[in-house]
Coordinates of C-alpha atoms and ligand atoms in Angstrom, one line a residue:
M1074 CA 0.0 0.0 0.0
M1075 CA 2.7 2.5 1.0
A1076 CA 5.7 1.2 -1.0
Q1077 CA 7.6 4.5 -0.8
I1078 CA 7.7 4.7 3.0
P1079 CA 9.8 2.1 4.7
D1080 CA 8.0 -0.2 7.2
H1081 CA 10.5 0.6 10.0
I1082 CA 9.5 4.3 9.9
I1083 CA 5.8 3.4 10.0
D1084 CA 6.5 1.1 12.9
R1085 CA 8.5 3.7 14.8
I1086 CA 5.8 6.3 14.4
R1087 CA 3.1 3.8 15.6
E1088 CA 5.2 2.7 18.5
S1089 CA 5.6 6.3 19.7
V1090 CA 1.9 6.9 19.9
D1091 CA -0.2 5.3 22.6
I1092 CA -3.6 4.3 21.2
V1093 CA -5.4 4.9 24.5
E1094 CA -3.9 8.4 24.7
L1095 CA -4.7 9.2 21.1
I1096 CA -8.3 8.0 21.2
S1097 CA -8.8 9.8 24.6
R1098 CA -8.3 13.1 22.7
Y1099 CA -11.5 12.4 20.8
L1100 CA -13.6 10.1 23.1
S1101 CA -13.8 9.7 26.8
L1102 CA -12.6 6.2 27.6
R1103 CA -13.4 4.3 30.7
K1104 CA -11.3 1.5 32.1
S1105 CA -12.9 -1.9 31.9
G1106 CA -10.8 -4.8 33.0
K1107 CA -7.5 -4.6 31.1
N1108 CA -9.2 -2.7 28.2
Y1109 CA -10.9 0.6 27.8
K1110 CA -14.5 1.2 26.7
T1111 CA -16.8 3.9 25.4
T1112 CA -19.8 4.3 23.1
C1113 CA -18.8 4.0 19.5
P1114 CA -18.3 7.1 17.3
F1115 CA -18.9 5.1 14.2
H1116 CA -22.5 3.9 14.9
T1117 CA -25.3 4.9 17.2
E1118 CA -25.5 3.0 20.5
K1119 CA -26.4 3.4 24.1
T1120 CA -24.2 0.7 25.8
P1121 CA -20.5 1.0 25.1
S1122 CA -19.1 -1.7 22.6
F1123 CA -16.1 0.4 21.4
T1124 CA -13.1 -1.3 23.0
V1125 CA -9.4 -0.2 23.1
S1126 CA -6.7 -2.7 24.1
P1127 CA -3.6 -1.0 25.5
D1128 CA -1.7 -4.3 25.4
K1129 CA -2.2 -4.9 21.7
Q1130 CA -2.6 -1.2 20.8
I1131 CA -5.7 -1.9 18.8
F1132 CA -9.4 -0.9 19.0
Y1133 CA -12.5 -2.7 18.0
C1134 CA -16.3 -2.0 18.2
F1135 CA -18.3 -5.1 19.0
G1136 CA -21.4 -3.3 17.7
C1137 CA -20.5 -2.3 14.2
G1138 CA -17.2 -4.1 13.6
A1139 CA -15.0 -1.0 13.2
G1140 CA -11.4 -1.8 14.2
G1141 CA -7.7 -1.4 13.7
N1142 CA -4.7 0.5 15.1
V1143 CA -3.9 4.2 15.6
F1144 CA -3.7 4.8 11.8
N1145 CA -7.0 3.1 11.1
F1146 CA -8.7 5.1 13.9
L1147 CA -7.5 8.4 12.5
M1148 CA -8.4 7.5 9.0
R1149 CA -11.9 6.6 10.0
Y1150 CA -12.5 9.3 12.5
E1151 CA -10.9 12.3 10.7
K1152 CA -11.9 10.9 7.3
I1153 CA -8.3 11.1 6.0
S1154 CA -6.1 8.8 3.9
F1155 CA -3.4 6.5 5.4
I1156 CA -0.7 8.9 4.2
E1157 CA -2.4 11.8 5.9
A1158 CA -2.8 9.9 9.2
L1159 CA 0.9 9.0 8.9
Q1160 CA 1.9 12.6 8.3
K1161 CA -0.2 13.8 11.2
L1162 CA 1.5 11.4 13.6
S1163 CA 4.9 12.0 12.1
E1164 CA 4.6 15.7 12.8
E1165 CA 3.5 15.0 16.4
T1166 CA 6.2 12.5 17.2
G1167 CA 8.9 14.3 15.3
I1168 CA 9.8 11.1 13.4
A1169 CA 10.3 12.4 9.9
L1170 CA 9.0 10.8 6.8
P1171 CA 11.2 10.5 3.7
K1172 CA 10.4 13.1 1.1
F1173 CA 8.0 12.0 -1.7
R1174 CA 6.6 13.8 -4.7
E1175 CA 3.2 15.3 -4.4
D1176 CA 1.8 13.1 -7.2
E1177 CA 3.1 10.0 -5.5
K1178 CA 0.8 10.6 -2.6
K1179 CA -2.2 8.4 -2.6
V1180 CA -4.9 10.9 -2.9
S1181 CA -7.9 9.4 -1.2
E1182 CA -11.5 9.8 -2.4
Y1183 CA -12.0 12.0 0.7
D1184 CA -9.1 14.2 -0.4
R1185 CA -10.6 14.8 -3.8
L1186 CA -13.9 16.0 -2.2
Y1187 CA -12.1 18.2 0.3
R1188 CA -10.1 19.8 -2.5
A1189 CA -13.2 20.5 -4.6
N1190 CA -14.7 22.2 -1.6
Q1191 CA -11.5 24.2 -1.0
I1192 CA -11.4 25.4 -4.6
A1193 CA -15.0 26.5 -4.5
A1194 CA -14.5 28.3 -1.2
D1195 CA -11.5 30.1 -2.5
L1196 CA -13.4 31.2 -5.6
Y1197 CA -16.4 32.4 -3.6
Y1198 CA -14.2 34.3 -1.2
Q1199 CA -12.4 36.0 -4.1
L1200 CA -15.7 36.9 -5.7
L1201 CA -16.8 38.5 -2.4
K1202 CA -13.6 40.6 -2.3
Q1203 CA -14.1 41.6 -6.0
N1204 CA -17.7 42.6 -5.4
Y1205 CA -17.2 44.1 -2.0
E1206 CA -18.4 47.5 -3.0
K1207 CA -21.7 46.2 -4.2
L1208 CA -22.2 44.1 -1.0
Q1209 CA -20.9 46.7 1.4
D1210 CA -24.3 48.0 2.4
Y1211 CA -25.5 44.6 3.2
F1212 CA -22.6 43.9 5.6
K1213 CA -22.9 47.4 7.1
K1214 CA -26.6 46.9 7.8
R1215 CA -25.9 43.5 9.4
E1216 CA -22.8 44.8 11.2
I1217 CA -20.5 42.0 9.9
S1218 CA -16.9 43.2 10.0
G1219 CA -14.2 42.6 7.4
E1220 CA -12.2 40.6 10.0
T1221 CA -15.2 38.2 10.4
I1222 CA -15.5 37.8 6.7
D1223 CA -11.8 36.9 6.5
Q1224 CA -11.8 34.6 9.5
F1225 CA -14.7 32.6 8.4
R1226 CA -14.0 32.9 4.7
I1227 CA -17.4 34.1 3.9
G1228 CA -18.0 34.1 0.1
Y1229 CA -20.3 35.4 -2.5
V1230 CA -21.6 34.0 -5.7
P1231 CA -23.3 36.2 -8.3
D1232 CA -26.6 35.6 -10.0
R1233 CA -25.5 33.1 -12.7
W1234 CA -25.9 29.4 -13.3
D1235 CA -22.4 28.6 -14.1
T1236 CA -19.9 30.6 -12.0
L1237 CA -18.3 27.6 -10.4
F1238 CA -18.8 25.3 -13.4
N1239 CA -17.0 27.8 -15.7
E1240 CA -14.1 27.9 -13.3
I1241 CA -13.9 24.1 -13.3
T1242 CA -14.0 24.0 -17.1
Q1243 CA -11.4 26.7 -17.6
K1244 CA -8.9 25.2 -15.1
K1245 CA -9.6 21.7 -16.6
L1246 CA -10.4 20.3 -13.1
P1247 CA -12.0 16.9 -12.8
L1248 CA -15.8 17.4 -12.5
E1249 CA -16.6 14.3 -10.5
P1250 CA -15.7 15.6 -7.0
F1251 CA -17.8 18.7 -7.5
L1252 CA -20.8 16.5 -8.4
K1253 CA -20.2 14.3 -5.4
T1254 CA -20.1 17.2 -3.0
G1255 CA -23.2 18.6 -4.6
L1256 CA -21.6 21.9 -5.7
V1257 CA -22.5 21.2 -9.3
L1258 CA -25.7 19.5 -10.4
E1259 CA -26.8 17.7 -13.5
S1260 CA -30.0 18.6 -15.2
E1261 CA -32.5 15.8 -14.8
K1262 CA -33.8 16.2 -18.3
D1263 CA -30.4 16.5 -20.0
R1264 CA -27.6 15.0 -18.0
S1265 CA -25.0 16.7 -20.1
R1266 CA -26.3 20.0 -18.9
K1267 CA -24.5 21.1 -15.6
Y1268 CA -25.3 24.0 -13.3
D1269 CA -24.2 25.4 -10.0
R1270 CA -26.1 24.7 -6.8
F1271 CA -25.4 28.1 -5.3
R1272 CA -26.2 31.4 -7.1
N1273 CA -26.9 34.9 -5.9
R1274 CA -26.0 34.0 -2.4
L1275 CA -23.7 34.7 0.5
I1276 CA -21.7 31.5 1.1
F1277 CA -20.7 30.2 4.5
P1278 CA -18.1 27.4 4.4
V1279 CA -18.8 24.7 7.0
H1280 CA -15.6 23.2 8.6
N1281 CA -15.1 19.9 10.3
L1282 CA -12.9 19.5 13.4
S1283 CA -9.7 19.3 11.3
G1284 CA -10.6 22.7 9.8
R1285 CA -11.4 21.3 6.4
I1286 CA -14.4 22.4 4.5
V1287 CA -17.1 19.7 4.3
A1288 CA -20.1 21.7 3.1
F1289 CA -21.6 25.1 2.5
G1290 CA -24.6 27.1 3.5
G1291 CA -25.8 29.7 1.1
R1292 CA -28.0 32.7 2.1
D1293 CA -30.3 34.2 -0.5
L1294 CA -29.5 37.8 -1.7
S1295 CA -32.5 38.2 -4.0
N1296 CA -35.1 38.6 -1.3
T1297 CA -37.8 37.2 -3.6
E1298 CA -40.5 35.2 -2.0
D1299 CA -40.2 32.0 -4.0
T1300 CA -36.4 31.6 -3.4
P1301 CA -35.5 29.6 -0.3
K1302 CA -33.7 31.8 2.3
Y1303 CA -31.0 29.1 2.8
V1304 CA -29.6 26.4 0.6
N1305 CA -27.2 23.9 2.1
S1306 CA -24.8 21.3 0.6
P1307 CA -26.3 17.8 0.5
E1308 CA -24.6 15.0 2.6
S1309 CA -21.6 13.4 1.0
A1310 CA -18.8 11.0 1.8
I1311 CA -17.2 13.8 3.8
Y1312 CA -20.3 15.5 5.2
N1313 CA -22.7 13.8 7.6
K1314 CA -25.1 16.5 8.8
S1315 CA -25.6 14.9 12.2
Q1316 CA -21.9 15.0 13.0
I1317 CA -21.2 18.6 12.2
L1318 CA -22.0 21.8 14.0
Y1319 CA -21.3 25.1 12.3
G1320 CA -18.4 27.0 14.0
L1321 CA -17.3 24.3 16.4
F1322 CA -13.9 24.2 14.8
Y1323 CA -13.4 27.8 15.8
S1324 CA -15.2 27.8 19.2
R1325 CA -14.2 24.5 20.8
D1326 CA -11.4 25.9 22.9
W1327 CA -13.7 28.7 24.2
I1328 CA -16.4 26.1 25.0
R1329 CA -13.9 24.2 27.1
Q1330 CA -12.8 27.3 28.8
E1331 CA -16.2 28.7 29.5
E1332 CA -17.5 25.2 30.5
Y1333 CA -20.7 25.6 28.5
V1334 CA -21.9 26.1 24.9
I1335 CA -24.5 28.4 23.5
M1336 CA -26.4 26.8 20.7
V1337 CA -28.0 29.1 18.1
E1338 CA -29.8 28.3 14.9
G1339 CA -28.4 30.5 12.2
Y1340 CA -25.0 31.3 10.6
M1341 CA -25.6 35.0 11.2
D1342 CA -26.4 34.3 14.9
F1343 CA -23.1 32.5 15.3
L1344 CA -21.1 35.1 13.5
Q1345 CA -22.6 38.0 15.4
L1346 CA -22.0 36.5 18.8
F1347 CA -18.5 35.3 17.9
Q1348 CA -17.6 38.8 16.6
N1349 CA -18.9 40.3 19.8
G1350 CA -16.6 38.2 21.9
I1351 CA -19.2 35.6 22.9
K1352 CA -17.1 32.8 21.4
N1353 CA -18.4 29.6 23.2
V1354 CA -21.1 29.3 20.5
V1355 CA -22.1 26.8 17.8
A1356 CA -25.0 26.9 15.2
T1357 CA -27.2 24.1 14.2
S1358 CA -27.8 25.9 10.8
G1359 CA -31.1 24.4 10.0
T1360 CA -30.3 20.8 10.9
A1361 CA -32.4 18.9 13.4
L1362 CA -30.3 18.0 16.5
T1363 CA -29.4 14.3 16.8
E1364 CA -27.8 11.9 19.3
D1365 CA -24.6 12.3 17.4
H1366 CA -24.6 16.1 17.9
A1367 CA -25.1 15.5 21.6
K1368 CA -22.0 13.2 21.6
L1369 CA -20.0 15.8 19.7
I1370 CA -20.9 18.5 22.2
R1371 CA -20.1 16.3 25.2
R1372 CA -16.5 16.0 24.1
Y1373 CA -16.2 19.7 25.1
T1374 CA -18.8 20.3 27.8
P1375 CA -21.8 18.7 29.4
N1376 CA -23.5 22.1 29.7
V1377 CA -25.7 23.5 26.9
V1378 CA -27.7 26.7 26.6
L1379 CA -30.2 26.7 23.7
C1380 CA -30.7 30.2 22.5
Y1381 CA -33.5 30.2 19.8
D1382 CA -35.8 32.7 18.2
G1383 CA -38.9 33.8 20.1
D1384 CA -41.4 32.7 17.4
A1385 CA -43.4 29.5 17.4
A1386 CA -40.8 27.7 15.2
G1387 CA -38.0 28.6 17.6
I1388 CA -39.9 27.3 20.6
Q1389 CA -40.7 24.1 18.9
A1390 CA -37.1 23.6 17.8
A1391 CA -35.9 24.3 21.4
S1392 CA -38.2 21.6 22.8
R1393 CA -37.4 19.0 20.2
G1394 CA -33.6 19.7 20.2
G1395 CA -33.5 20.1 23.9
Q1396 CA -35.2 16.8 24.4
I1397 CA -32.5 15.0 22.4
L1398 CA -29.7 16.7 24.3
F1399 CA -31.5 16.1 27.6
Q1400 CA -31.9 12.4 26.9
E1401 CA -28.2 12.1 26.2
N1402 CA -27.5 13.3 29.7
L1403 CA -26.4 16.9 28.9
N1404 CA -27.4 19.7 31.3
V1405 CA -29.7 21.6 29.0
R1406 CA -31.0 25.1 29.7
V1407 CA -33.2 27.2 27.3
V1408 CA -33.4 30.9 26.5
I1409 CA -36.2 32.1 24.3
L1410 CA -35.6 35.5 23.0
P1411 CA -38.3 38.2 23.4
G1412 CA -40.7 39.1 20.6
T1413 CA -39.3 38.7 17.1
E1414 CA -35.7 38.9 18.1
D1415 CA -33.0 36.4 17.1
P1416 CA -29.6 36.2 18.8
D1417 CA -28.1 38.2 15.9
S1418 CA -30.6 41.1 16.1
F1419 CA -30.6 41.0 19.9
V1420 CA -26.9 41.4 20.3
R1421 CA -26.9 44.2 17.7
S1422 CA -29.7 46.2 19.3
R1423 CA -29.0 45.5 23.0
G1424 CA -25.4 44.6 23.3
T1425 CA -23.5 41.8 24.9
S1426 CA -24.1 42.5 28.6
E1427 CA -27.9 42.3 28.1
F1428 CA -27.3 39.1 26.2
Y1429 CA -25.3 37.6 29.1
A1430 CA -28.0 38.6 31.5
L1431 CA -30.4 36.6 29.4
I1432 CA -28.1 33.6 29.4
K1433 CA -27.9 33.8 33.2
Q1434 CA -31.7 33.5 33.4
A1435 CA -31.8 30.5 31.1
E1436 CA -34.4 28.0 32.3
D1437 CA -33.7 24.4 33.1
F1438 CA -35.0 22.2 30.3
V1439 CA -37.5 20.5 32.5
D1440 CA -38.9 23.8 33.7
F1441 CA -39.0 25.1 30.2
R1442 CA -41.0 22.1 29.0
L1443 CA -43.4 22.3 31.9
H1444 CA -44.1 26.0 31.3
Q1445 CA -44.5 25.4 27.7
L1446 CA -47.0 22.5 28.3
Q1447 CA -48.9 24.6 30.8
T1448 CA -49.3 27.3 28.2
T1449 CA -50.3 25.1 25.3
I1450 CA -52.4 22.5 27.2
G1451 CA -53.5 24.7 30.1
F1452 CA -53.3 23.9 33.8
K1453 CA -56.6 24.7 35.2
D1454 CA -58.8 21.6 35.5
V1455 CA -57.9 18.1 36.6
S1456 CA -57.8 16.7 33.0
Q1457 CA -55.4 19.4 31.9
K1458 CA -53.2 18.8 34.9
A1459 CA -53.2 15.0 34.2
R1460 CA -52.2 15.5 30.6
V1461 CA -49.3 17.9 31.5
T1462 CA -48.2 15.4 34.2
E1463 CA -48.2 12.5 31.7
E1464 CA -46.2 14.5 29.2
M1465 CA -43.7 15.5 31.9
I1466 CA -43.3 11.8 33.0
D1467 CA -42.3 11.1 29.4
V1468 CA -39.7 13.9 29.4
V1469 CA -38.1 12.8 32.7
A1470 CA -38.3 9.1 32.0
S1471 CA -36.2 9.6 28.8
H1472 CA -33.2 10.8 30.9
S1473 CA -30.6 8.1 31.3
D1474 CA -29.5 8.9 34.8
P1475 CA -31.7 7.5 37.6
I1476 CA -30.4 9.9 40.2
K1477 CA -31.4 12.9 38.0
Q1478 CA -34.8 11.2 37.4
N1479 CA -35.3 11.1 41.1
F1480 CA -34.4 14.7 41.5
Y1481 CA -36.8 15.8 38.8
A1482 CA -39.5 13.6 40.2
N1483 CA -39.1 15.4 43.5
L1484 CA -39.4 18.7 41.8
L1485 CA -42.5 17.8 39.8
A1486 CA -44.1 16.2 42.8
Q1487 CA -43.9 19.5 44.6
K1488 CA -45.3 21.4 41.7
F1489 CA -48.1 19.0 41.0
Q1490 CA -48.7 18.2 44.6
I1491 CA -48.6 14.5 43.9
Q1492 CA -46.9 11.9 46.1
E1493 CA -43.3 11.6 45.1
S1494 CA -43.2 7.8 45.3
T1495 CA -46.1 7.5 42.9
L1496 CA -44.4 9.8 40.4
I1497 CA -41.1 7.9 40.7
E1498 CA -42.8 4.6 40.2
K1499 CA -44.4 5.9 37.0
I1500 CA -41.2 7.4 35.7
R1501 CA -39.3 4.1 36.4
K1502 CA -41.9 2.1 34.6
K1503 CA -41.9 4.4 31.6
S1504 CA -38.1 4.5 31.6
R1505 CA -37.8 0.7 31.5
I1506 CA -40.2 0.6 28.5
L1507 CA -38.1 3.2 26.7
R1508 CA -34.8 1.4 27.4
S1509 CA -35.9 -2.0 26.2
R1510 CA -37.2 -0.4 23.0
E1511 CA -33.8 1.2 22.5
R1512 CA -31.9 -2.0 23.1
K1513 CA -34.0 -3.7 20.5
T1514 CA -33.4 -1.1 17.9
D1515 CA -29.6 -1.1 18.7
L1516 CA -29.4 -4.8 18.3
S1517 CA -31.4 -5.0 15.1
R1518 CA -29.4 -2.2 13.6
S1519 CA -26.1 -3.8 14.3
L1520 CA -27.3 -7.2 12.9
E1521 CA -28.5 -5.4 9.9
S1522 CA -25.2 -3.6 9.3
G1523 CA -23.3 -6.8 9.8
K1524 CA -25.4 -8.5 7.1
N1525 CA -25.0 -5.7 4.6
S1526 CA -21.4 -5.1 5.1
L1527 CA -20.4 -8.7 4.4
G1528 CA -22.9 -9.4 1.8
T1529 CA -22.1 -12.6 -0.1
L1530 CA -18.6 -13.1 1.3
F1531 CA -19.7 -15.9 3.6
T1532 CA -18.5 -18.7 1.4
G1533 CA -16.6 -21.9 2.1
A1534 CA -14.5 -22.1 5.2
W1535 CA -14.8 -18.4 6.0
N1536 CA -14.1 -18.8 9.7
A1537 CA -11.3 -21.4 9.2
E1538 CA -9.6 -19.1 6.7
K1539 CA -9.8 -16.1 9.0
D1540 CA -8.7 -18.1 12.1
I1541 CA -5.6 -19.4 10.3
L1542 CA -4.7 -15.8 9.6
I1543 CA -5.3 -15.0 13.2
I1544 CA -3.1 -17.9 14.4
L1545 CA -0.4 -16.8 12.0
L1546 CA -0.5 -13.3 13.2
N1547 CA -0.3 -14.2 16.9
H1548 CA 2.1 -17.2 16.7
F1549 CA 4.0 -16.6 13.5
P1550 CA 7.5 -17.9 14.5
H1551 CA 5.9 -21.0 16.0
V1552 CA 3.5 -22.0 13.3
H1553 CA 4.6 -20.5 9.9
N1554 CA 6.5 -23.6 8.8
I1555 CA 3.7 -26.0 9.2
V1556 CA 1.1 -23.7 7.8
F1557 CA 3.0 -22.8 4.7
Q1558 CA 3.8 -26.5 4.1
L1559 CA 0.2 -27.7 4.3
I1560 CA -1.7 -24.7 3.0
D1561 CA -1.3 -22.8 -0.2
E1562 CA -3.2 -19.8 -1.6
E1563 CA -5.5 -22.0 -3.6
D1564 CA -7.0 -23.3 -0.4
F1565 CA -8.4 -19.8 0.4
L1566 CA -11.8 -19.3 -1.3
N1567 CA -12.3 -15.8 0.0
P1568 CA -10.2 -13.3 -2.0
P1569 CA -9.5 -10.8 0.8
F1570 CA -8.2 -13.6 3.1
R1571 CA -6.2 -15.1 0.3
S1572 CA -4.4 -11.9 -0.4
I1573 CA -3.6 -11.5 3.4
F1574 CA -2.3 -15.1 3.4
N1575 CA 0.0 -14.2 0.4
L1576 CA 1.3 -11.1 2.2
L1577 CA 2.1 -13.2 5.3
K1578 CA 3.7 -15.9 3.2
N1579 CA 5.9 -13.6 1.2
H1580 CA 6.8 -10.9 3.7
G1581 CA 5.9 -12.3 7.2
Q1582 CA 9.4 -13.3 8.1
Q1583 CA 10.9 -9.9 7.7
Q1584 CA 8.3 -8.1 9.9
E1585 CA 8.9 -7.4 13.6
D1586 CA 5.4 -6.5 14.5
L1587 CA 3.3 -8.5 12.2
I1588 CA -0.1 -7.5 13.4
H1589 CA 0.4 -3.8 13.0
W1590 CA 2.3 -4.3 9.8
I1591 CA -0.6 -6.2 8.3
L1592 CA -3.1 -3.6 9.5
T1593 CA -1.3 -1.0 7.4
Q1594 CA -1.4 -3.2 4.4
I1595 CA -5.1 -3.8 4.2
E1596 CA -7.3 -1.2 2.7
D1597 CA -10.7 -2.7 3.3
E1598 CA -12.1 -1.3 6.6
K1599 CA -14.4 -4.3 7.0
I1600 CA -11.6 -6.8 6.8
I1601 CA -9.5 -4.8 9.2
G1602 CA -12.5 -4.9 11.6
L1603 CA -12.8 -8.6 11.3
L1604 CA -9.2 -9.3 12.0
T1605 CA -9.0 -6.9 15.0
A1606 CA -12.2 -8.5 16.5
D1607 CA -10.4 -11.8 16.8
L1608 CA -7.2 -10.3 18.0
F1609 CA -9.1 -9.4 21.1
V1610 CA -9.8 -13.0 21.8
E1611 CA -7.0 -15.3 23.0
I1612 CA -7.1 -18.6 21.2
Q1613 CA -6.6 -21.5 23.7
N1614 CA -4.4 -24.3 22.6
P1615 CA -3.4 -22.8 19.2
D1616 CA -1.8 -26.0 17.9
R1617 CA -4.8 -28.1 18.1
Y1618 CA -7.0 -25.3 16.9
L1619 CA -4.7 -24.9 13.9
N1620 CA -5.0 -28.5 13.0
D1621 CA -8.7 -28.2 13.1
C1622 CA -8.6 -25.1 10.8
I1623 CA -6.3 -26.7 8.3
Q1624 CA -8.5 -29.7 8.1
R1625 CA -11.6 -27.6 7.6
I1626 CA -10.0 -25.6 4.9
K1627 CA -8.7 -28.6 3.0
I1628 CA -12.0 -30.4 3.2
T1629 CA -14.0 -27.3 2.2
R1630 CA -11.8 -27.0 -0.9
Y1631 CA -12.5 -30.5 -2.0
Q1632 CA -16.1 -30.2 -1.1
Y1633 CA -16.3 -27.1 -3.3
R1634 CA -14.8 -29.0 -6.2
I1635 CA -17.3 -31.8 -5.7
D1636 CA -20.2 -29.4 -5.7
E1637 CA -19.0 -27.9 -8.9
L1638 CA -18.6 -31.3 -10.5
R1639 CA -22.0 -32.4 -9.4
Q1640 CA -23.4 -29.2 -10.8
T1641 CA -22.0 -30.1 -14.2
M1642 CA -23.2 -33.7 -14.0
R1643 CA -26.7 -32.6 -13.4
Q1644 CA -26.7 -31.0 -16.9
L1645 CA -25.4 -34.2 -18.6
P1646 CA -27.3 -37.4 -19.6
P1647 CA -25.7 -40.3 -17.7
D1648 CA -24.9 -42.2 -20.9
Q1649 CA -22.4 -39.5 -22.0
P1650 CA -18.7 -40.5 -21.7
D1651 CA -18.0 -37.2 -19.9
Y1652 CA -20.5 -38.2 -17.2
Q1653 CA -18.5 -41.2 -16.1
D1654 CA -15.3 -39.1 -16.2
I1655 CA -16.7 -36.5 -13.9
L1656 CA -18.1 -39.2 -11.6
K1657 CA -14.6 -40.5 -11.3
Q1658 CA -13.3 -37.1 -10.3
V1659 CA -16.0 -36.8 -7.7
N1660 CA -14.9 -40.0 -6.2
E1661 CA -11.3 -39.0 -6.2
N1662 CA -12.1 -35.9 -4.3
L1663 CA -14.2 -37.8 -1.8
T1664 CA -11.2 -40.1 -1.3
Q1665 CA -9.0 -37.1 -0.6
I1666 CA -11.5 -35.9 2.0
Q1667 CA -11.3 -39.4 3.7
K1668 CA -7.6 -39.2 3.7
I1669 CA -7.5 -35.8 5.3
R1670 CA -10.0 -37.0 8.0
K1671 CA -7.8 -40.0 8.7
A1672 CA -4.6 -38.1 8.8
F1673 CA -5.9 -35.5 11.1
A1674 CA -7.6 -38.1 13.3
Q1675 CA -4.2 -39.6 14.0
K1676 CA -2.6 -36.4 15.1
Ligands
ZN2639 ZN1 -19.4 0.8 16.4

């Protein structure tokens, strides 16, 4: 995979990085036996299946099958190529990589998309600079400074269908990545006709946590009624809406420092607050909040203040979004702005100190929901009170921490003048129902993903082939002679396992750390996951198990041959001379199987 970088350098870099320390920068790991655990960043789950082994320096998720070493983790988590992961750790460890030419770099699919976005962002930013005079009034009215424009690389695209497309054509750039990031679209009627997604808009580049542009938001400048106010990039290989919050790349250190985050809805809200020194802020930018967003936030702080518009839509967004964050055990408070204000207009008209005063008065999410339900349902007669109580039981039961459930039950009991024990009992019951429902969906989801990812690969002696590789990886000096004597590549029916077998056969002897070397040689994430899964398990009595695997592989190979022959026989009339010939071959193969059985029985 990486012929130009010597293995010993890759080894040294990997050995200088501790996988527990590295992953801890992104996820909060908890010690569990000799391993560490947390909830998986690569699939949605409630109970932690993501496991890190400090002994073996590998990670594996028992829920979705993601696994590998430090490089594999970075590649998956940061969505970067192997060479980029290597460069990142090389800079960090000070272990230099040999120089290689730019075009020798393996440019990953992700890279191409990032580059397309960067090219577009640069173009839009240049266009804003060129057209600044025309746009000046707009920015003055909105009080967006030149520094803010520069820092967040705000761009502009004029009212044409082909601004970006022309740039691509003129510079002879490959079109594919621009189509994949959704910057350029194909006409449905005539696929040869291409046009830009964004036109006559202000452009806000959206960065991931590595500071690379994954998407754009475009704000309409025409002010016509039938044009949507915002247009956003679609999801792509590098953009998953539920894992990105606008501005987090810039604000995360401030969020850590202030120990809470202010969540706003719009790009302009974010920019206005940030520009005014309120920097612990992120924007949801029109996306509904998800569990993944909650996880993302929790990396920096458990405390969230939702600061949404005062209109009905804002209140609804706050109760929906707040519920998600609340369920995920974040401390959620809510500020609803007065009248028709949004955070942007509020800060401009009233200044930062009034804004901070408002944040100070933010309501706890449970109180906010209660007041909101009391307003919408009413709280006068018994039936209204009962309905509000039922709704509030749902809210509190969704929280995953039983101690906090009790605390809220106590609070509500006082407010509703109900016996606390009755309320707690109801909440517990509801909570159990919710949890069992979640477990079921978690389980079916992971079964589903397992099935899809492996598709039709389950052929022949799948497990035996894989286990031979595992035994080789764990006990190479001890077993390689016998394995390579008895088994050859033809015995492997699954192509990915066959190629790993060949790698081990041809290069295994020269490698010091075979496991980690092989992990850097495989490109298929699923196969990496499969191997790391088994590296977590110690094989008892490897010699006997090895015999068993060799036997199974050999027999399966002959069995396969027999199946093929029988298939052919079925299409032939028995009086054909070929038929007898094939029958003979079948019997020969059967004899082989008998021989193997006997030979292994004696061992
Ligand atoms: Zn997982």
